[in-house]
Coordinates of C-alpha atoms in Angstrom, one line a residue:
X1 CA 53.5 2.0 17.2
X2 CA 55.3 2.4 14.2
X3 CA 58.9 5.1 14.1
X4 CA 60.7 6.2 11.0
X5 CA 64.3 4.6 11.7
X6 CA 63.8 2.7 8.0
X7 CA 63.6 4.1 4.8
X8 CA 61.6 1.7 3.1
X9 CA 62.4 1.2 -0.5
X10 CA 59.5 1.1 -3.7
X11 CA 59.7 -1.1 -6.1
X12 CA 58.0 -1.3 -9.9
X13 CA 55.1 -4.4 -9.9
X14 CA 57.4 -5.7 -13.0
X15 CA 60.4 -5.6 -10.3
X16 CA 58.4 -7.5 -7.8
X17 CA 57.7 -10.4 -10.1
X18 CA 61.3 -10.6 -10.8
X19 CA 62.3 -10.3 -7.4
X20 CA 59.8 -13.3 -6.5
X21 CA 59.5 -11.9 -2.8
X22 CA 56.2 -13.3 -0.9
X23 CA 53.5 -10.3 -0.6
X24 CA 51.6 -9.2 2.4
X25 CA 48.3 -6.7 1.0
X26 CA 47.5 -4.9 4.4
X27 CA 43.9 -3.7 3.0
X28 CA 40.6 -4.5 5.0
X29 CA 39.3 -7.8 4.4
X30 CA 36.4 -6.3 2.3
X31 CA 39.3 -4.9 0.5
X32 CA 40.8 -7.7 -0.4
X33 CA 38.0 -10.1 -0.8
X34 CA 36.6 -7.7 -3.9
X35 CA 40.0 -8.5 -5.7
X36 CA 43.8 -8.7 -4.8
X37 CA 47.2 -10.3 -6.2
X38 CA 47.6 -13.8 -6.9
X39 CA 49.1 -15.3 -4.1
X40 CA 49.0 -12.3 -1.8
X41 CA 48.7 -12.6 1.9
X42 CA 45.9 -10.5 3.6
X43 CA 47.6 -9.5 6.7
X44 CA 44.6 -6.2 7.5
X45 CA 46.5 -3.2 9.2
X46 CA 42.6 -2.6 9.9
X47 CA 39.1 -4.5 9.8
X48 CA 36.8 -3.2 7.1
X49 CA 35.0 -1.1 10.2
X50 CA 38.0 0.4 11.6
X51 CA 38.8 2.0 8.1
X52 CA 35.5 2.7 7.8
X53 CA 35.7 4.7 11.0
X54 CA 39.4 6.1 10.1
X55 CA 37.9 7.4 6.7
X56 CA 35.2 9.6 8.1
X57 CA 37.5 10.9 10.7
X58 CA 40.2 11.9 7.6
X59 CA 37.4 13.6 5.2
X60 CA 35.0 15.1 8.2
X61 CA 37.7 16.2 11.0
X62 CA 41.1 16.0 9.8
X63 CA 44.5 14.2 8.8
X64 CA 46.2 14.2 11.8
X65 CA 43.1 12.9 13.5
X66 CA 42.5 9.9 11.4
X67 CA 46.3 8.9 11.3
X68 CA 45.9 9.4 15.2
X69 CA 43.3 7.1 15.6
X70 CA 44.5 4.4 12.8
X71 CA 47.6 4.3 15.6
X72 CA 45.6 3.9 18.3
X73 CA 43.8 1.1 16.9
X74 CA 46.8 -0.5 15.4
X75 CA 49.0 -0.6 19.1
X76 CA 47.6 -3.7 20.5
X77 CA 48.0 -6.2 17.1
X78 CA 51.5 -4.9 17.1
X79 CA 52.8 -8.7 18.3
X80 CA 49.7 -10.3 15.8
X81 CA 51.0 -8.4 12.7
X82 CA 55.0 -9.6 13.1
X83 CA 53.4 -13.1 14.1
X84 CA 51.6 -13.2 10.8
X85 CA 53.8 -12.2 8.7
X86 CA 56.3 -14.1 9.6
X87 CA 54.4 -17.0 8.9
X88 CA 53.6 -15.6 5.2
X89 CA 57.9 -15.0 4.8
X90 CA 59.5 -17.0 7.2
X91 CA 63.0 -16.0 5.5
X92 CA 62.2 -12.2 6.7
X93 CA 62.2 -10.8 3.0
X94 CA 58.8 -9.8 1.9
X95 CA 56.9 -6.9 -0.3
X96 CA 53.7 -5.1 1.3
X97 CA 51.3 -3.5 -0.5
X98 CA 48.0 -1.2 0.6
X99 CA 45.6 0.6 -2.2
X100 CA 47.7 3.0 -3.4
X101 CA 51.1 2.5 -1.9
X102 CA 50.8 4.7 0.8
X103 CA 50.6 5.1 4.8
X104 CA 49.1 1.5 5.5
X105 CA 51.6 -0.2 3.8
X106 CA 54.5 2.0 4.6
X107 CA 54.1 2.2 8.2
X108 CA 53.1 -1.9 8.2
X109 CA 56.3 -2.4 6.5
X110 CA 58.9 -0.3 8.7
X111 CA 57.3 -2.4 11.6
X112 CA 58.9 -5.7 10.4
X113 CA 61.8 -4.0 9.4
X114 CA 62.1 -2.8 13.0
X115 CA 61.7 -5.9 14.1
X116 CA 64.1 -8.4 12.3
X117 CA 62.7 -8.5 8.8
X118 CA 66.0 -8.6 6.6
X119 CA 64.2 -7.4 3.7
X120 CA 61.0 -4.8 3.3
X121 CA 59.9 -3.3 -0.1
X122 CA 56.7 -1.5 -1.3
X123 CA 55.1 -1.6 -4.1
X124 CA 54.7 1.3 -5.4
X125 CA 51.2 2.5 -6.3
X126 CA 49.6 -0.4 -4.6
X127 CA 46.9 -2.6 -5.8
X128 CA 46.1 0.6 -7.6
X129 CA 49.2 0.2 -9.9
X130 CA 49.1 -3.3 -10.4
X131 CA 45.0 -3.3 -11.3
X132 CA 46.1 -0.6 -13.9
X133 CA 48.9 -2.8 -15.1
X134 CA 46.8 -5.8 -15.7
X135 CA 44.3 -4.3 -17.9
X136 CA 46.6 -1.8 -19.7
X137 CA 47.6 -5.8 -20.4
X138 CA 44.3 -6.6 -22.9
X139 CA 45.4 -3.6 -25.4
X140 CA 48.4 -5.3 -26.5
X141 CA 47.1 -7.5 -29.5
X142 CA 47.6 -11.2 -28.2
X143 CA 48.5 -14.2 -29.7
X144 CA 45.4 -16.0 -29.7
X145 CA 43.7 -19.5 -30.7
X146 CA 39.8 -19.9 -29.9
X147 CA 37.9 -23.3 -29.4
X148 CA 34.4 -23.4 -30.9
X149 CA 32.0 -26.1 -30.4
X150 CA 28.2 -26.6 -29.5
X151 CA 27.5 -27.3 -25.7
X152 CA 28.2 -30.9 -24.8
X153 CA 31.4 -30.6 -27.2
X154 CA 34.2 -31.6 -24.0
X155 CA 36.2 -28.5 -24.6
X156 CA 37.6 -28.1 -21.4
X157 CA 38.4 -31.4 -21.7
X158 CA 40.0 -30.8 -25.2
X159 CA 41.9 -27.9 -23.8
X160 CA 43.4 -30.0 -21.2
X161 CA 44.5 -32.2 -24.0
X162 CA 45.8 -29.8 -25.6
X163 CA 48.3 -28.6 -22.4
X164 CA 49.4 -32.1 -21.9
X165 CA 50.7 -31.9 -25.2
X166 CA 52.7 -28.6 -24.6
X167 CA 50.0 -26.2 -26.2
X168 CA 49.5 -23.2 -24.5
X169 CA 45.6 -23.4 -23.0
X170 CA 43.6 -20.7 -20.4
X171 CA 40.9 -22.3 -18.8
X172 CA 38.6 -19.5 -18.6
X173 CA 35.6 -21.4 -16.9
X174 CA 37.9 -22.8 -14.2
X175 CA 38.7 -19.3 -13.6
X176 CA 35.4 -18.5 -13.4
X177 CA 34.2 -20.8 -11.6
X178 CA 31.2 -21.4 -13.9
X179 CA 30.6 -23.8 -17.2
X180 CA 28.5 -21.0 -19.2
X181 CA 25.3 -21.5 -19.4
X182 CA 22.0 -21.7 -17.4
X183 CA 23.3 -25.0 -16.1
X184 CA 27.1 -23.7 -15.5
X185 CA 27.0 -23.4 -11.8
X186 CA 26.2 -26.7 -11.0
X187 CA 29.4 -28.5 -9.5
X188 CA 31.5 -25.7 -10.0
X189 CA 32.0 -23.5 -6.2
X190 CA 31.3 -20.0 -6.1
X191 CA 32.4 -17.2 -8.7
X192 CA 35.0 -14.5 -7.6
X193 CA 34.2 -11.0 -8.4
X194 CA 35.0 -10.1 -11.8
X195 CA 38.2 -7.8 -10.6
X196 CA 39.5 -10.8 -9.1
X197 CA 38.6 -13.1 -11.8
X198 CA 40.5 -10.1 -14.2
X199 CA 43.4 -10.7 -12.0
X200 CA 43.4 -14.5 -11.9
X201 CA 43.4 -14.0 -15.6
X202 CA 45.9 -11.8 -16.1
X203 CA 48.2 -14.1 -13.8
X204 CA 47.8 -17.0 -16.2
X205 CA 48.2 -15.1 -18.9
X206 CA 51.5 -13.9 -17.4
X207 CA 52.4 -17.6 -17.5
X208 CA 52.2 -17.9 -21.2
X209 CA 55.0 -17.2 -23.9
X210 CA 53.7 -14.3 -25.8
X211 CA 55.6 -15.7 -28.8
X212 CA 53.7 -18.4 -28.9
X213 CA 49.6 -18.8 -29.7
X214 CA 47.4 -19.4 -26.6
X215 CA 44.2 -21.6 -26.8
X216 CA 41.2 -20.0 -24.8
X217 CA 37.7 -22.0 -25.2
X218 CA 35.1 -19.6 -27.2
X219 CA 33.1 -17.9 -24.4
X220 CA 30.3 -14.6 -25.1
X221 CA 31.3 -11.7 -22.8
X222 CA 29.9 -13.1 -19.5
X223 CA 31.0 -16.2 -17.5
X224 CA 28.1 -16.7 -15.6
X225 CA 28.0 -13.4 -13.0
X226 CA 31.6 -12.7 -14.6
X227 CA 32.5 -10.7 -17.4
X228 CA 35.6 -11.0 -20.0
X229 CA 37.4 -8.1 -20.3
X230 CA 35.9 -6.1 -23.4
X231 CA 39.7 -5.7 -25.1
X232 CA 40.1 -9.5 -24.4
X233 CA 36.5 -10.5 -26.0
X234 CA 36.9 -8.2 -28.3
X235 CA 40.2 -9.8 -29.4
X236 CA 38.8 -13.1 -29.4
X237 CA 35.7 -12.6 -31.8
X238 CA 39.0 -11.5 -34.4
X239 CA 40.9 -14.6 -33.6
X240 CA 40.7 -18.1 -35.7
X241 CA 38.6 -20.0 -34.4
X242 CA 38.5 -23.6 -34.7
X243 CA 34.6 -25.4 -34.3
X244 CA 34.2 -28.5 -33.3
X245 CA 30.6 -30.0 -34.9
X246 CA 29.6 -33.2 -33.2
X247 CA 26.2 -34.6 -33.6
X248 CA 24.0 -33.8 -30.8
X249 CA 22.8 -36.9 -29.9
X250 CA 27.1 -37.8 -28.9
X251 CA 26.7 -34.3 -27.0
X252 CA 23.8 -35.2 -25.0
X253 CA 24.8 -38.6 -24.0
X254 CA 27.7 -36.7 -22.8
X255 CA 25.6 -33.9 -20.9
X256 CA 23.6 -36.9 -19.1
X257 CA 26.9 -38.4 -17.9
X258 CA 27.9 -35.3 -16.9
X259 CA 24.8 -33.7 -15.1
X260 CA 22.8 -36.4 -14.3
X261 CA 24.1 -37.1 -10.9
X262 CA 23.1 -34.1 -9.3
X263 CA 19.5 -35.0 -9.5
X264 CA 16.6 -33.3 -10.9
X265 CA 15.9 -30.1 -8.4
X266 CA 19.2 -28.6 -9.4
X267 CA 18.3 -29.3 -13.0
X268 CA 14.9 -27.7 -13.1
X269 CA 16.1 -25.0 -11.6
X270 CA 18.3 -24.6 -14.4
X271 CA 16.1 -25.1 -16.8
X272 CA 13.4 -22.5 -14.9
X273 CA 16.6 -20.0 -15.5
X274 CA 15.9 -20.0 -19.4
X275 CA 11.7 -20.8 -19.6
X276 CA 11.7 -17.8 -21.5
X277 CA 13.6 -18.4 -24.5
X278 CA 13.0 -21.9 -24.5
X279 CA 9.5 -21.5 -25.2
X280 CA 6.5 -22.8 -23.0
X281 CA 5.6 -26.1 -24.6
X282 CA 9.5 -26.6 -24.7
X283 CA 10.1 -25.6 -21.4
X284 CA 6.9 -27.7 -19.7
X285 CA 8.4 -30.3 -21.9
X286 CA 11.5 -30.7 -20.3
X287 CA 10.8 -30.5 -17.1
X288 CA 8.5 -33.5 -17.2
X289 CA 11.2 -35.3 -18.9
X290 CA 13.7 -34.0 -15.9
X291 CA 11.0 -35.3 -13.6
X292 CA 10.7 -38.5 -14.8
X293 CA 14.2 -39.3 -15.2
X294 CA 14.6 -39.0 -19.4
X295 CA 17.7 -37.2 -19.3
X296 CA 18.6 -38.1 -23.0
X297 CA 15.5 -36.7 -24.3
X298 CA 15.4 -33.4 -22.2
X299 CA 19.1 -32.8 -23.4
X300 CA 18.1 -32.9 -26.7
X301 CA 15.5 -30.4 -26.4
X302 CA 17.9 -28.1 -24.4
X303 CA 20.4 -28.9 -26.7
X304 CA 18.4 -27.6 -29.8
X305 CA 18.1 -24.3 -28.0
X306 CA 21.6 -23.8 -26.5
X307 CA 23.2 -25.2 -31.1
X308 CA 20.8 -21.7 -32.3
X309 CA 22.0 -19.9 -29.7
X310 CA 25.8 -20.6 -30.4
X311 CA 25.1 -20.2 -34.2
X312 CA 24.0 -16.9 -33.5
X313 CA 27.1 -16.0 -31.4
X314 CA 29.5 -17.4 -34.1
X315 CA 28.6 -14.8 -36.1
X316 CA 30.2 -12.6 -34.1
X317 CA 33.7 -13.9 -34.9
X318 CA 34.0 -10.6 -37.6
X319 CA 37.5 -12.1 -39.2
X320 CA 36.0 -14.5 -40.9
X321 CA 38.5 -17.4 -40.2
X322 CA 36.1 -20.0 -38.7
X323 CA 37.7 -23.5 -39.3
X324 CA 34.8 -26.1 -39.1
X325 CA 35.9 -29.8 -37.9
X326 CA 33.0 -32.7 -38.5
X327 CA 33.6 -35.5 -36.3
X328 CA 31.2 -37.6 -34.2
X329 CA 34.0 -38.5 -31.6
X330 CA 33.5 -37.0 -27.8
X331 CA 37.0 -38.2 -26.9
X332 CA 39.1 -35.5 -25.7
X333 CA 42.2 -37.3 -26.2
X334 CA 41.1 -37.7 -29.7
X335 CA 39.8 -34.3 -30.6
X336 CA 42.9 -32.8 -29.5
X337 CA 44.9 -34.6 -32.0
X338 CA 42.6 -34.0 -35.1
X339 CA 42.4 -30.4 -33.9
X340 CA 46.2 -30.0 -34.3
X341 CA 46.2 -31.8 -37.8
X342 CA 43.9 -29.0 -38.8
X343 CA 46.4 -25.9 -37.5
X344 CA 49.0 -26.4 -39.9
X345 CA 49.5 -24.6 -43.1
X346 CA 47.5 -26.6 -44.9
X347 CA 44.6 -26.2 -42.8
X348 CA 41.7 -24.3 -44.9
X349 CA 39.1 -22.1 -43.8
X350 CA 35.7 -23.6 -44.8
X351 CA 33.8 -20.7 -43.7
X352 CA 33.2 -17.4 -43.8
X353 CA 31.5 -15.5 -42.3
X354 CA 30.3 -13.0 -44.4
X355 CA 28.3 -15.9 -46.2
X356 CA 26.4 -16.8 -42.8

């Protein structure tokens, strides 16, 4: 299938964002679906069962036997592969990428350079490189701002207030997929894996001026079936943090609008999720509440659970420079604006936590 009349040239991951060339990843589906580059195309040299197959045949017979029968498999997609990738660079210059930079993308990328492709580069080291490169990222200290506030608080909505007022703002739980809690799944889709979430991170992150602070909503290490990256949490427990305190009766009103509308099976499932530490009584409580339809009064129960919880979790913020705001306004708008009013110079730090 493939010859050797091009040498194909490597480039840096730091080159290829400069470059802003469209990128093919030529890794199984399986591959790719576990975590990839933002914006790649998956273009698979093989299915996940073909490399399965090639693999065995490479560590139990031989090299020459696997690459032999990676060719073999590869000669009848020959048109499919140009088709494709055509479509993912119709202007004929692209970057390819496999694991590790090596035969699977090399070979895939001297085909379309064979074949009228104007422009073909590597990257070199593959996904490999570029998952090294993004979390080599987390142990450079970062310029962060972190959003406190009970559940039922509106801070994604406050950190979209914050962007449209030219603030620099990471949505973590968008990212994620996921609100947070027990309840977090509901009207969100499903979670990526936690290397892809890692890499959908590090892409935003990339978007950011590191001269400049960037507000990320306070979170514990997990995302629902997510996790942070430990150098990234561990940065943000030593980050000020700014906590909103809103009374909890304004929260759960806002939890009902919020919630209510996907009916009570999906909430007592939720609420079946943390039985445990709510308690019996509170537990059996609420779910005759859910069942009945009192919304308001089963978020306040919930709510008193989920305000200790946090309490406990603030704590871990070990700087010390927690910046309480009291205010019984849920408008996002609003709280954005009296958030900024307390980030100035003048802006004191009523608590410590050494004195929790």
């Amino acid at each position: 299938m493939f010859s050797f009349a091009f040498v194909i040239r490597e480039i840096e991951i730091d080159d290829f964002w400069r470059a802003g060339l469209p990128l093919i990843d030529v890794r199984s589906p399986g591959e790719f679906a576990r975590g990839h580059i933002p914006g790649a195309v998956n273009i698979p040299l093989f299915t996940d069962e073909e490399r399965a197959r090639i693999g065995t045949l490479y560590t139990r017979v031989s090299a020459e036997k696997a690459m032999t029968k990676g060719l073999e498999l590869a000669e009848p997609r020959r048109q499919w592969y140009l088709e494709e990738s055509r479509r993912a660079a119709p202007r004929g210059e692209v970057a390819v990428h496999c694991w590790r930079g090596g035969l699977r993308s090399r070979s895939f990328a001297r085909h379309l350079r064979e074949n009228g492709f104007e422009k073909v580069v590597i990257i070199a080291g593959g996904y490999k490189a570029y998952r090294q490169h993004a979390l080599a990222f987390y142990e450079n200290p970062l310029n962060l701002r972190i959003l406190g506030g009970y559940t039922g608080s509106g801070k994604t909505e406050i950190l979209g207030a914050l962007a449209s007022r030219g603030e620099q703002i990471i949505d973590l739980e968008g990212l994620a997929c996921h609100k947070g809690s027990s309840f977090g799944s509901i009207g969100c889709g499903c979670q990526p894996t936690t290397e892809q979430f890692e890499n959908y991170l590090f892409g935003a992150f990339r978007e950011t001026d590191p001269c400049r602070p960037v507000w990320l909503e306070d979170e514990s290490h997990n995302i629902g079936g997510v996790n942070l990256p430990l150098p990234l949490w561990l940065q943000m427990q030593k980050s000020p943090a700014w906590f909103l305190r809103i009374p909890r009766e304004v929260r759960a009103s806002r939890l009902v609008k919020e919630y209510a509308g996907y009916g009570p099976r999906l909430l007592t499932e939720a609420t079946g999720r943390i039985a445990r530490r709510l308690g019996g009584e509170n537990c059996t409580k609420t779910l005759e509440l859910i069942s009945g339809g009192h919304y308001q009064d089963a978020a306040m129960i919930l709510l008193s659970y989920y305000d200790k919880s946090y309490e406990r979790a603030l704590r871990l913020h070990s700087c010390g420079d927690v910046r309480e705001i009291i205010t019984d306004c849920i408008d996002p708008e609003k709280n954005a604006a009296l958030l900024l009013s307390y980030c100035g110079p003048a802006a004191v730090s009523i608590r410590k936590q050494a004195a929790s």
